[in-house]
XYZ file of N, CA and C in Angstrom:
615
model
N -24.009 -19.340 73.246
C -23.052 -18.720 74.146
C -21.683 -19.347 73.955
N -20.580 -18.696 73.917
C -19.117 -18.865 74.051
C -19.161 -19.507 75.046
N -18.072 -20.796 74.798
C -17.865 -21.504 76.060
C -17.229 -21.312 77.126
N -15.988 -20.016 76.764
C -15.505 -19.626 77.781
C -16.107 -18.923 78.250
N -17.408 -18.236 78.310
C -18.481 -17.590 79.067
C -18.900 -18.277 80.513
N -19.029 -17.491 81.203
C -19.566 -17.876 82.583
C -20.630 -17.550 82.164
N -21.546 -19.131 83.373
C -22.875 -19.279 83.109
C -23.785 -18.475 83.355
N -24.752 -17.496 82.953
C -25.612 -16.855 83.362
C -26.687 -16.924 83.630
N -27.180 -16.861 85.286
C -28.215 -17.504 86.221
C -28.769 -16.556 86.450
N -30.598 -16.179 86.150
C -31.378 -15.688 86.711
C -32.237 -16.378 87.960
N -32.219 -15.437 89.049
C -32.771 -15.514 90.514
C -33.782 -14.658 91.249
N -35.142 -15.506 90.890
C -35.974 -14.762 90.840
C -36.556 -14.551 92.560
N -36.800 -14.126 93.172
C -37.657 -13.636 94.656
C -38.394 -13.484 94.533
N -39.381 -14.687 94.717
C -40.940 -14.743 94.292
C -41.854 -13.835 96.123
N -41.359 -13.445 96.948
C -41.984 -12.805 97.702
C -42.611 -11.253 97.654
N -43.546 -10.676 97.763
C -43.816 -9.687 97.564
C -43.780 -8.641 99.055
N -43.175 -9.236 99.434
C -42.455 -8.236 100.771
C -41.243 -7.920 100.649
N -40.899 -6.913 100.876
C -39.578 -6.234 100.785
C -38.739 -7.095 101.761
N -37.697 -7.308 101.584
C -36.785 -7.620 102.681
C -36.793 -8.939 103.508
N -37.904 -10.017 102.368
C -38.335 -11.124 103.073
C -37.116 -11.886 103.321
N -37.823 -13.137 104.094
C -36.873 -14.085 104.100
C -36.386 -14.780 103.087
N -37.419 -15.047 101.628
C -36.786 -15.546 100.851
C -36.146 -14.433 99.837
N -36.093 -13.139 99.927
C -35.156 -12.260 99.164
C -33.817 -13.064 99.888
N -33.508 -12.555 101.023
C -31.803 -13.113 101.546
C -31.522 -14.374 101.298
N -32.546 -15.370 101.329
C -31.556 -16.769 100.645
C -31.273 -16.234 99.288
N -32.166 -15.541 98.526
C -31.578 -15.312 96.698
C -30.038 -14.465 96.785
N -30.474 -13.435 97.853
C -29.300 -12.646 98.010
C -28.130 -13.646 97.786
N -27.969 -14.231 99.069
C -26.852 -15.453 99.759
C -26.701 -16.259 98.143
N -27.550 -16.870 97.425
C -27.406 -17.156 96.745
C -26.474 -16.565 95.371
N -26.814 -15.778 95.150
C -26.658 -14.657 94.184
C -24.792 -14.617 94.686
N -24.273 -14.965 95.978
C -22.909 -14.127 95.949
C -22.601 -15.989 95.880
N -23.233 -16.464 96.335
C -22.668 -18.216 96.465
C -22.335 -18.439 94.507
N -23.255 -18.399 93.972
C -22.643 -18.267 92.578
C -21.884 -17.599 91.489
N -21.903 -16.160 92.329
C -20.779 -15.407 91.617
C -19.014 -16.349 92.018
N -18.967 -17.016 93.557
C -18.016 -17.664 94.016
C -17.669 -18.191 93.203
N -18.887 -19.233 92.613
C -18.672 -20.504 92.286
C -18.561 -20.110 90.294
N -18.481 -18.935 89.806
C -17.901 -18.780 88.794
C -19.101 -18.486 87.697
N -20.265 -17.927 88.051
C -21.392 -17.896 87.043
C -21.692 -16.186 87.451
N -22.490 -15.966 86.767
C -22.738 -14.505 86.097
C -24.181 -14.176 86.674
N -24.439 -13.955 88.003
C -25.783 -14.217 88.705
C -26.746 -12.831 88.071
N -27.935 -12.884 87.888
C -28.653 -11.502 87.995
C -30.027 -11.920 88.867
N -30.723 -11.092 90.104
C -31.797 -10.584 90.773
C -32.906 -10.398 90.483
N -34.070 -11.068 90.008
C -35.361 -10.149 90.096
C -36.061 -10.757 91.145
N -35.890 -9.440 91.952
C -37.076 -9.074 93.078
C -38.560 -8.328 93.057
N -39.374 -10.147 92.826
C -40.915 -9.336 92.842
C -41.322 -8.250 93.560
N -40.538 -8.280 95.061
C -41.196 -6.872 95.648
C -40.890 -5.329 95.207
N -39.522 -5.449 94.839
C -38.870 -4.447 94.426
C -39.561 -3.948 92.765
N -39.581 -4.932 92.085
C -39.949 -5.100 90.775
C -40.934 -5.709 90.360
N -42.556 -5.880 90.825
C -43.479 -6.080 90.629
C -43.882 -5.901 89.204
N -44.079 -6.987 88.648
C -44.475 -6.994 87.270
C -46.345 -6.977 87.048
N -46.705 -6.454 86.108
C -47.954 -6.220 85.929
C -48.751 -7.882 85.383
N -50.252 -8.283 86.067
C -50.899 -9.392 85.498
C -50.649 -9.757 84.058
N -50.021 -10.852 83.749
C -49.785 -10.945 82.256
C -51.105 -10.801 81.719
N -50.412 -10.357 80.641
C -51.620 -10.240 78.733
C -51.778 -11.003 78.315
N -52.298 -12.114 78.440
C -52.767 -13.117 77.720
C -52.945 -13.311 75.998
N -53.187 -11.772 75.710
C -52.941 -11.974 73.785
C -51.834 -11.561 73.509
N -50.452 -10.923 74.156
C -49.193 -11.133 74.079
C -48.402 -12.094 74.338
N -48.950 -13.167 74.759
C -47.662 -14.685 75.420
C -47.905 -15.071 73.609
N -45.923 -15.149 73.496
C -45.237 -15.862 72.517
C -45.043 -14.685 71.871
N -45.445 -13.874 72.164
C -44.757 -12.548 71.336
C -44.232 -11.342 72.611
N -42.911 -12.116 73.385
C -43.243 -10.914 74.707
C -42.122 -9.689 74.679
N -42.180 -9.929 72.930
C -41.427 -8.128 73.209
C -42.679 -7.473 72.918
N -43.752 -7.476 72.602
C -44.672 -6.805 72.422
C -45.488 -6.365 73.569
N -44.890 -6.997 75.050
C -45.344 -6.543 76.195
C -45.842 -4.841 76.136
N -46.591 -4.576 76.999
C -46.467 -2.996 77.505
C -45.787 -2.459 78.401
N -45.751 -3.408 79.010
C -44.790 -2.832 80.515
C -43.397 -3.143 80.386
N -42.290 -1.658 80.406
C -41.016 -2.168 80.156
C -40.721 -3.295 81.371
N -40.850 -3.407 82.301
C -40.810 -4.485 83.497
C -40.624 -6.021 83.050
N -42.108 -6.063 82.277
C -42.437 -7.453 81.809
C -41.658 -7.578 80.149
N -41.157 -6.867 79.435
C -40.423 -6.834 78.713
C -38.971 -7.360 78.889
N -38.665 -6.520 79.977
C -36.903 -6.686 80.491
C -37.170 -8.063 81.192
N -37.519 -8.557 82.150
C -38.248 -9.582 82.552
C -38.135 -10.864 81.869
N -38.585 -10.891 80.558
C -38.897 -11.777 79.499
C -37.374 -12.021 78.852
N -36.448 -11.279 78.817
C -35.275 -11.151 78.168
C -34.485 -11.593 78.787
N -34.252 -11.425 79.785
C -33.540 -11.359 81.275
C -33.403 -13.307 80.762
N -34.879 -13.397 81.046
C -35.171 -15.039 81.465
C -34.628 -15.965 80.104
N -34.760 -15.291 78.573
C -34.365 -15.634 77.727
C -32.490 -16.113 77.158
N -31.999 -14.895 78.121
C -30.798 -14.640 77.934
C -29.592 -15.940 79.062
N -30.697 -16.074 79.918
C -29.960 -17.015 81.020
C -29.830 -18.389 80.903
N -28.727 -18.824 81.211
C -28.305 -20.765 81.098
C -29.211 -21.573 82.371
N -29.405 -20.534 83.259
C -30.162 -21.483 84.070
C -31.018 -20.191 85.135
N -31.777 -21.114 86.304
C -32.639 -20.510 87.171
C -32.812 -20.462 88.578
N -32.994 -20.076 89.540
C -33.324 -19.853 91.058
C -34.377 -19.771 90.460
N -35.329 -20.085 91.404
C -36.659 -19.441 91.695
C -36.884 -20.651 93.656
N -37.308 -18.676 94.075
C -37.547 -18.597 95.460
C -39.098 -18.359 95.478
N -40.159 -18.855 96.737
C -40.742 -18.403 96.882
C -41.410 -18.863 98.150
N -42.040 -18.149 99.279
C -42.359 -18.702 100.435
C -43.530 -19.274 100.108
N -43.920 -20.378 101.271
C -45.161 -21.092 100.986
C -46.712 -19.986 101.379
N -47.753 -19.987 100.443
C -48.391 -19.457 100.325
C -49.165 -20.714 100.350
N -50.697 -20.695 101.467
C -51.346 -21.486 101.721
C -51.190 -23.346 100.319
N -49.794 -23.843 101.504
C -49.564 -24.740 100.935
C -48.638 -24.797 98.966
N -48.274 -23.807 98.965
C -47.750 -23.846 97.408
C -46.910 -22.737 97.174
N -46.609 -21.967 95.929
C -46.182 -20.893 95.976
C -46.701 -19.566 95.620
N -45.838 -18.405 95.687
C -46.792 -17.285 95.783
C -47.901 -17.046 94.689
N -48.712 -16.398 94.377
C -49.271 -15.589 93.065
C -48.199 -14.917 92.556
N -47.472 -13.974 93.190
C -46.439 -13.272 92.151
C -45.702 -13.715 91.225
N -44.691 -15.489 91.986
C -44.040 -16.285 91.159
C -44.907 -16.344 89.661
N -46.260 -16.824 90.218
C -47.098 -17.724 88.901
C -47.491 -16.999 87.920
N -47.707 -15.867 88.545
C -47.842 -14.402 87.496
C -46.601 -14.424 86.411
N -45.025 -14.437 87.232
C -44.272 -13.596 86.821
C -43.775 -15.036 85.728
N -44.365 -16.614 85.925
C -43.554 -17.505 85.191
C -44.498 -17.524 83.773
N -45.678 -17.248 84.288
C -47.063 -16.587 83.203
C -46.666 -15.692 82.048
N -46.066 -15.438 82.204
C -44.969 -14.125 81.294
C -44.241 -14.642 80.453
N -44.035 -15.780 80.792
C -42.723 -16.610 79.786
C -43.774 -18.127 78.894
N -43.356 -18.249 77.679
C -43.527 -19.219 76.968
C -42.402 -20.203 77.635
N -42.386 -21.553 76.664
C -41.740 -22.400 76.635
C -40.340 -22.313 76.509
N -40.082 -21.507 75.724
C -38.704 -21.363 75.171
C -37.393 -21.368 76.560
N -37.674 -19.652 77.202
C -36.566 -18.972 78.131
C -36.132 -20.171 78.515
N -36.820 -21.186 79.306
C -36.804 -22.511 80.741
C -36.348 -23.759 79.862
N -36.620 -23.993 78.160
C -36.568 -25.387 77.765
C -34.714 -26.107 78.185
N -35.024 -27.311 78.611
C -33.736 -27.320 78.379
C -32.528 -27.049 79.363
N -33.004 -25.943 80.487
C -31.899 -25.382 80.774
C -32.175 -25.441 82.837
N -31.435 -26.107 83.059
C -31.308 -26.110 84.792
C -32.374 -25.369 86.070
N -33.046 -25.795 86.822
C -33.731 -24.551 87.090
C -33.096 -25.285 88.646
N -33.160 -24.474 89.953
C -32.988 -24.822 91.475
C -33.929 -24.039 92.358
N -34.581 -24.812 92.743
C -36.026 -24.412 93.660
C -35.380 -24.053 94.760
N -36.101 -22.861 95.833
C -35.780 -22.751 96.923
C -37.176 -22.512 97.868
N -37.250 -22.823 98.895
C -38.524 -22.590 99.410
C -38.828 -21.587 101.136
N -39.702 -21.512 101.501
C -39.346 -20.469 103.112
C -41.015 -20.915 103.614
N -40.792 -21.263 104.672
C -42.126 -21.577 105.097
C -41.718 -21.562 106.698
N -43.085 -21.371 107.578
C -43.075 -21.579 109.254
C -42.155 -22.932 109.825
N -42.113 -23.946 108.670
C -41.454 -25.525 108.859
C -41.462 -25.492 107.637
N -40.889 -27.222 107.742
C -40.468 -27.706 106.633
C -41.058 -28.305 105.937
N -42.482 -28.003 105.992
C -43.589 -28.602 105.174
C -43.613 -27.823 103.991
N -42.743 -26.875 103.754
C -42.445 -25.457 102.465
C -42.163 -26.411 101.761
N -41.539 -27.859 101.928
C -40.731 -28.482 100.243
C -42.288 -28.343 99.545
N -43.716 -28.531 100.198
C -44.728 -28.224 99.308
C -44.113 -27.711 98.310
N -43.656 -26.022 98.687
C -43.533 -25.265 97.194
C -42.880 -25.736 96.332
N -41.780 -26.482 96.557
C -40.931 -26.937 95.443
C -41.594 -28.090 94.774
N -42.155 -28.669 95.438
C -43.150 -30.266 94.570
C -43.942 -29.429 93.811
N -44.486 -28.380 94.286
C -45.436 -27.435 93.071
C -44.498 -26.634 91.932
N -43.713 -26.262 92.309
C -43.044 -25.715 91.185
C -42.363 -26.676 90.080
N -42.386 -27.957 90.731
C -41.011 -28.599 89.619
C -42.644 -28.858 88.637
N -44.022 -28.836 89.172
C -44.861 -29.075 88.133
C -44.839 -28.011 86.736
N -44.679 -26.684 87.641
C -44.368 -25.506 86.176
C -43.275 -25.641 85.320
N -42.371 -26.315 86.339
C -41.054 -25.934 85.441
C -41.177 -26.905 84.456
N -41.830 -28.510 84.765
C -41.786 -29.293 83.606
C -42.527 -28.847 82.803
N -43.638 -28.346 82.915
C -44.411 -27.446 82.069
C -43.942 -26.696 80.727
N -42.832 -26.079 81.706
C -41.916 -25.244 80.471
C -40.782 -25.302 80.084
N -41.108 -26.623 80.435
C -39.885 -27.780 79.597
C -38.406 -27.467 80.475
N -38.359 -27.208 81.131
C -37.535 -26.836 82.370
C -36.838 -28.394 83.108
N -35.511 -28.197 83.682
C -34.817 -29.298 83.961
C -34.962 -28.784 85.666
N -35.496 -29.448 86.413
C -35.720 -29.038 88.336
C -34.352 -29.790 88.541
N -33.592 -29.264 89.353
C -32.485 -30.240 90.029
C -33.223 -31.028 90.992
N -32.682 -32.081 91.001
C -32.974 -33.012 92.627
C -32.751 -32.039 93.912
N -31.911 -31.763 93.718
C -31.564 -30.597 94.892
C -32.427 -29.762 95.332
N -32.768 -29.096 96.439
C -33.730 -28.179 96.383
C -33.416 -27.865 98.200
N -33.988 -26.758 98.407
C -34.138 -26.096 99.661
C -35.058 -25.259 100.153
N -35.496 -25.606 101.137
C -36.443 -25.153 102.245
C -35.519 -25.022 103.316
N -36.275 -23.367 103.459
C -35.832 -22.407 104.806
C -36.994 -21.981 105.866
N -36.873 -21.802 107.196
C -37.244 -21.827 108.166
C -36.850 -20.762 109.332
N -37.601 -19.705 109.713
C -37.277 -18.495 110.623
C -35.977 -18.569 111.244
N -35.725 -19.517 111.364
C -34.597 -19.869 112.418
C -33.332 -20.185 111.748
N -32.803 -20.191 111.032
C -32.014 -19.939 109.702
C -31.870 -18.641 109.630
N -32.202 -17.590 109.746
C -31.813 -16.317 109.356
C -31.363 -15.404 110.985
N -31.038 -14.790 110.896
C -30.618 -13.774 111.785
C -30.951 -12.178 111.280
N -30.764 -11.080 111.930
C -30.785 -9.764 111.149
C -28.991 -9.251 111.599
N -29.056 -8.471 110.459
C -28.000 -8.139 110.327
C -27.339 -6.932 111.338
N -26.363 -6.045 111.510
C -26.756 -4.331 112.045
C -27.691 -3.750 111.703
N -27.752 -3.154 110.476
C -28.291 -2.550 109.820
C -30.141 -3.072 109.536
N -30.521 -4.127 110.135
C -31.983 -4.534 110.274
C -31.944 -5.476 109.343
N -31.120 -6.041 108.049
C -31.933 -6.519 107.355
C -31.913 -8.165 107.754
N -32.249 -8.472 107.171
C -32.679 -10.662 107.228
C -31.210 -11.114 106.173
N -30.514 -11.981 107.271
C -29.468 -12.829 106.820
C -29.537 -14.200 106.668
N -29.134 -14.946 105.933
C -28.750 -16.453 105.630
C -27.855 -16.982 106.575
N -28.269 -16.989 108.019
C -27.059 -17.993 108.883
C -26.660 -19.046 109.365
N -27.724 -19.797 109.297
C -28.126 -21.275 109.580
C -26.749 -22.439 109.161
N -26.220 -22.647 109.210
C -25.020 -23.470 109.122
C -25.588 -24.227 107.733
N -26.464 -25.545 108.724
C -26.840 -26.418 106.983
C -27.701 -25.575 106.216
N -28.560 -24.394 106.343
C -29.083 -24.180 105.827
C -27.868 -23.773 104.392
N -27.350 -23.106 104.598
C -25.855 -22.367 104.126
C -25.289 -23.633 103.388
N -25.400 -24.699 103.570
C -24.169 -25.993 103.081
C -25.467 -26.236 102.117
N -26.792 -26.590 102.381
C -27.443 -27.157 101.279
C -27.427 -25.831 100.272
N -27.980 -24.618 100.584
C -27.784 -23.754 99.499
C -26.462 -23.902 98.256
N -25.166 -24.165 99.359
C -23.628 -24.380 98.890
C -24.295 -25.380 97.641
N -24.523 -26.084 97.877
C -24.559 -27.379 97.585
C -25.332 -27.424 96.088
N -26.589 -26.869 96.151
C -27.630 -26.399 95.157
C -27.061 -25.136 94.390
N -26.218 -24.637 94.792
C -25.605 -23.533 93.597
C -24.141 -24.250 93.065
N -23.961 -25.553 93.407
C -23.054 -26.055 92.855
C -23.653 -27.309 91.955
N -24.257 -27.677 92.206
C -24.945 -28.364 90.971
C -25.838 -27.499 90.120
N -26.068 -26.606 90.077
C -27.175 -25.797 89.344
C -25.808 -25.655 88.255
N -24.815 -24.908 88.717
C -23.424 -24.220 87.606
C -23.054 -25.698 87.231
N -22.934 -26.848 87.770
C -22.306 -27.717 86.846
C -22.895 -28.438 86.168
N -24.324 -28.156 86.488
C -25.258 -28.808 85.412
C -25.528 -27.824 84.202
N -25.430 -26.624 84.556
C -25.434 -25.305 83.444
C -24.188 -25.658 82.486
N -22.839 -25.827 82.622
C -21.875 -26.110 82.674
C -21.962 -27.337 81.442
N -22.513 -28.090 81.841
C -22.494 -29.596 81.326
C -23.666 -29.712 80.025
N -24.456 -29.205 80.406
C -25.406 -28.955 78.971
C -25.245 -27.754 77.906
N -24.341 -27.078 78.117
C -24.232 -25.842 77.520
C -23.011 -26.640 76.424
N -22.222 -27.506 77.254
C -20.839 -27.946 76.093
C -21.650 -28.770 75.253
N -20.486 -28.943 74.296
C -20.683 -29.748 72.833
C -20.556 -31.072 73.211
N -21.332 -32.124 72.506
C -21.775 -33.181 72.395
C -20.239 -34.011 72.187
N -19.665 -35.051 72.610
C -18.434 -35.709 72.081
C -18.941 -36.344 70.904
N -17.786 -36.658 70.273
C -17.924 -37.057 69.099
C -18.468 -38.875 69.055
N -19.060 -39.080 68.088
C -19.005 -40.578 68.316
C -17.397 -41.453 67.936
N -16.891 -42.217 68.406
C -15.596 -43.133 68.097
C -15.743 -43.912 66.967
N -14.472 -44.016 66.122
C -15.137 -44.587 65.099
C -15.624 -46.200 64.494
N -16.362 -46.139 64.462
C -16.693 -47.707 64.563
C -17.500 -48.154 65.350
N -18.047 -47.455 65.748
C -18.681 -47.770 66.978
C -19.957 -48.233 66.793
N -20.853 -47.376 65.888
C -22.144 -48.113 65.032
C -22.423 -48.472 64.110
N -20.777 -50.000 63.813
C -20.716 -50.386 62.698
C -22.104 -51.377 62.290
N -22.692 -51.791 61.648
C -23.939 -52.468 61.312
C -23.432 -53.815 61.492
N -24.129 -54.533 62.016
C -23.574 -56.038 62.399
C -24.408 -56.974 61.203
N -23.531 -57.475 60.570
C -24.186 -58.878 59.621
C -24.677 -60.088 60.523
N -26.167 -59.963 59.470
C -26.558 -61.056 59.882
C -26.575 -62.704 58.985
């Protein structure tokens, strides 16, 4: 990627309910990093339910069947870094997430920033994120320290019915986690400095 390129962050909504609570933190998210100068894109498991991966297609996933899990695979390939949302599902995260990270080899994630977000009854949800930073190292994936867990009471509805991000800190740690996600995207994407010269001159013995 060109360096004068803004970073491009896929944000995935590991909930399979429409309109959950953790779609609107990705939402909130999604405009917090367009702010902050990166090139955000959306996949919403509920909206966009991808089919059980193929197991004799992983490492070859243009050969998918489903354009879904195709675009999916590209999407994740094409991006400097990652969101991934997902509410706590008895203690961890959803099936959909694990499905949809099931889809991807090593490659898309090596290397490149990922920022956990989590939604649970309390704040016992960081579960999901202690479980996920296990996949992401998996796939060679960089977890920020950062991370967030959300809680009913954090959101509000909007006019129009839907689920908002209003929570004050909830809002500052998100701030916070889409600003290290872009400057860590940011920071590994540039070129290496040069070494100075002289610097590993061989010392006589």
């Amino acid at each position: 990627m060109s360096q004068t390129q803004r970073p491009v962050v896929l944000l995935v909504s590991g909930s399979p309910t429409s309109g959950s609570h953790t779609t609107a933190t990705i939402e909130a998210a999604s405009r917090m990093l367009a702010d902050l100068g990166a090139d955000p894109s959306v996949w919403d498991l509920a909206s966009q339910p991808l089919p059980i991966v193929d197991p004799s297609r992983h490492g070859d996933t243009d050969s998918y069947a489903d354009p879904w899990a195709r675009r999916f695979t590209r999407l994740a390939s094409e991006a400097d870094a990652f969101v991934i949302a997902s509410p706590m599902y008895h203690g961890s995260f959803s099936g959909v997430v694990k499905n949809a990270l099931d889809h991807l080899d090593v490659t898309p994630l090596a290397a490149k920033p990922t920022a956990l977000v989590a939604h649970g009854a309390n704040l016992s949800a960081v579960q999901v994120c202690d479980a996920l930073r296990t996949v992401v190292r998996a796939l060679r994936g960089i977890a920020l320290p950062e991370q967030l867990a959300t809680v009913p009471t954090d959101f509000e509805r909007s006019a129009d019915g839907r689920r908002v991000l209003r929570g004050a800190l909830a809002r500052q740690r998100l701030h916070d986690l889409c600003t290290a996600l872009v400057v860590t995207a940011e920071r590994l994407r540039a070129p290496a400095p040069a070494p100075r010269p002289g610097l590993y001159r061989a010392t006589r013995v």
